[in-house]
Structure formats: C-alpha cells, structure tokens
XYZ file of C-alpha atoms in Angstrom:
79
model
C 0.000 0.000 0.000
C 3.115 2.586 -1.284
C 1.557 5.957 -1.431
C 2.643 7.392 -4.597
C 3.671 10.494 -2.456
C 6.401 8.398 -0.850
C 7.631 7.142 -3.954
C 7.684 10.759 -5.490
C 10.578 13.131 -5.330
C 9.403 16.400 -4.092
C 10.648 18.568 -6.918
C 8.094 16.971 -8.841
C 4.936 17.254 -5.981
C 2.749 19.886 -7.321
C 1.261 22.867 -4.727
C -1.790 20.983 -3.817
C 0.379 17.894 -2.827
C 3.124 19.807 -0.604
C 0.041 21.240 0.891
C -1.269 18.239 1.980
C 2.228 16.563 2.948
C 2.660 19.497 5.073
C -0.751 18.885 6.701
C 0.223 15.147 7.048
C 3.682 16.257 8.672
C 2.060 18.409 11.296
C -0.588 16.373 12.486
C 1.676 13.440 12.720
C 4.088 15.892 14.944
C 1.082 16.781 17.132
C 0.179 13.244 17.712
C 3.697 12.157 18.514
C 3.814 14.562 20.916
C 0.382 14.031 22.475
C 1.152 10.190 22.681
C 3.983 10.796 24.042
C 3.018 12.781 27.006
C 0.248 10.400 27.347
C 2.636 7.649 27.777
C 4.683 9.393 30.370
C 2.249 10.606 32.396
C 0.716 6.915 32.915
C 4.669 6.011 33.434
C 4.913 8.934 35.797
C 8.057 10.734 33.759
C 8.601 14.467 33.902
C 7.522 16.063 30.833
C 10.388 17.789 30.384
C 11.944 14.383 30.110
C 9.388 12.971 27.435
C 9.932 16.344 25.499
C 13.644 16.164 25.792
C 13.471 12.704 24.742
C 11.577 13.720 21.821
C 13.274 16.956 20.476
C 15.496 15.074 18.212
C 12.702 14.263 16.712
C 10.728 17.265 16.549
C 13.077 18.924 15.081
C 13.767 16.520 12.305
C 10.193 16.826 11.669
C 9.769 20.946 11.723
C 13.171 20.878 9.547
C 10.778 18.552 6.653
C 7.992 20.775 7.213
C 10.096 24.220 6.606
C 11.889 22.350 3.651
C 8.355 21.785 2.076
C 7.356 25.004 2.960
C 9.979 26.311 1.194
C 9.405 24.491 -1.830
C 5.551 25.445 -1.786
C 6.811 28.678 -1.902
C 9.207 28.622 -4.689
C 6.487 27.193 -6.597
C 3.886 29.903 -5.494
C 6.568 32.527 -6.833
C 6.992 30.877 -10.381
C 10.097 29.323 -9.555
C-alpha cells in the first residue's frame, strides 16, 4: 500500500500535494507529541523528560515541514 507520495521526489509534488504533505507532517508531529506525554504521564516521567526525549525528533520533523514550505513557496513565486 506505497503511497505514490512516498515514492515521489518532491521537486516533482505539485502545490496541492506539498500542501497536503505538510498537513500530514504536522498532524503526525502533534500526535507524537500528544502520545507521548500520554505515555509518560501513565509512566509517571517528567515532561520535560518525554519532550527532551523527543526533540530530536521534533526537530527533524519541523526541519521537513520548513523544507516543504519552502518548496511550496518557490512554486507559489513561479520558480
């Protein structure tokens, strides 16, 4: 079940599709992080901890987003 999104290199994604990626991206970030805390609350960790332990993460995620972001907009300008 290969989306053809995955499959696709991002130079050739079209507006509409980076849009949606993008949408995809960020909801997947907010649910990692909202399972997460989840999780260590019923473990009784520190959020600080859980966040710490995810900021590797996070920020490999908001560096795709901005990268697609910056593409969208390269497009939007007639680039």
């Amino acid at each position: 079940m290969a989306d053809s999104q995955e499959s696709m290199p991002i130079e050739q994604a079209t507006p509409e599709e980076l849009t949606e990626i993008i949408s995809e991206l960020e909801q997947y970030r907010e649910r990692l992080v909202n399972d997460t805390l989840s999780m260590a609350q019923r473990a009784k960790v520190m959020k600080a901890q859980a966040m710490a332990y995810l900021e590797p993460n996070l920020a490999q995620i908001d560096a795709q987003i901005q990268a697609l972001r910056d593409r969208q907009a390269a497009l939007s300008s007639g680039n």
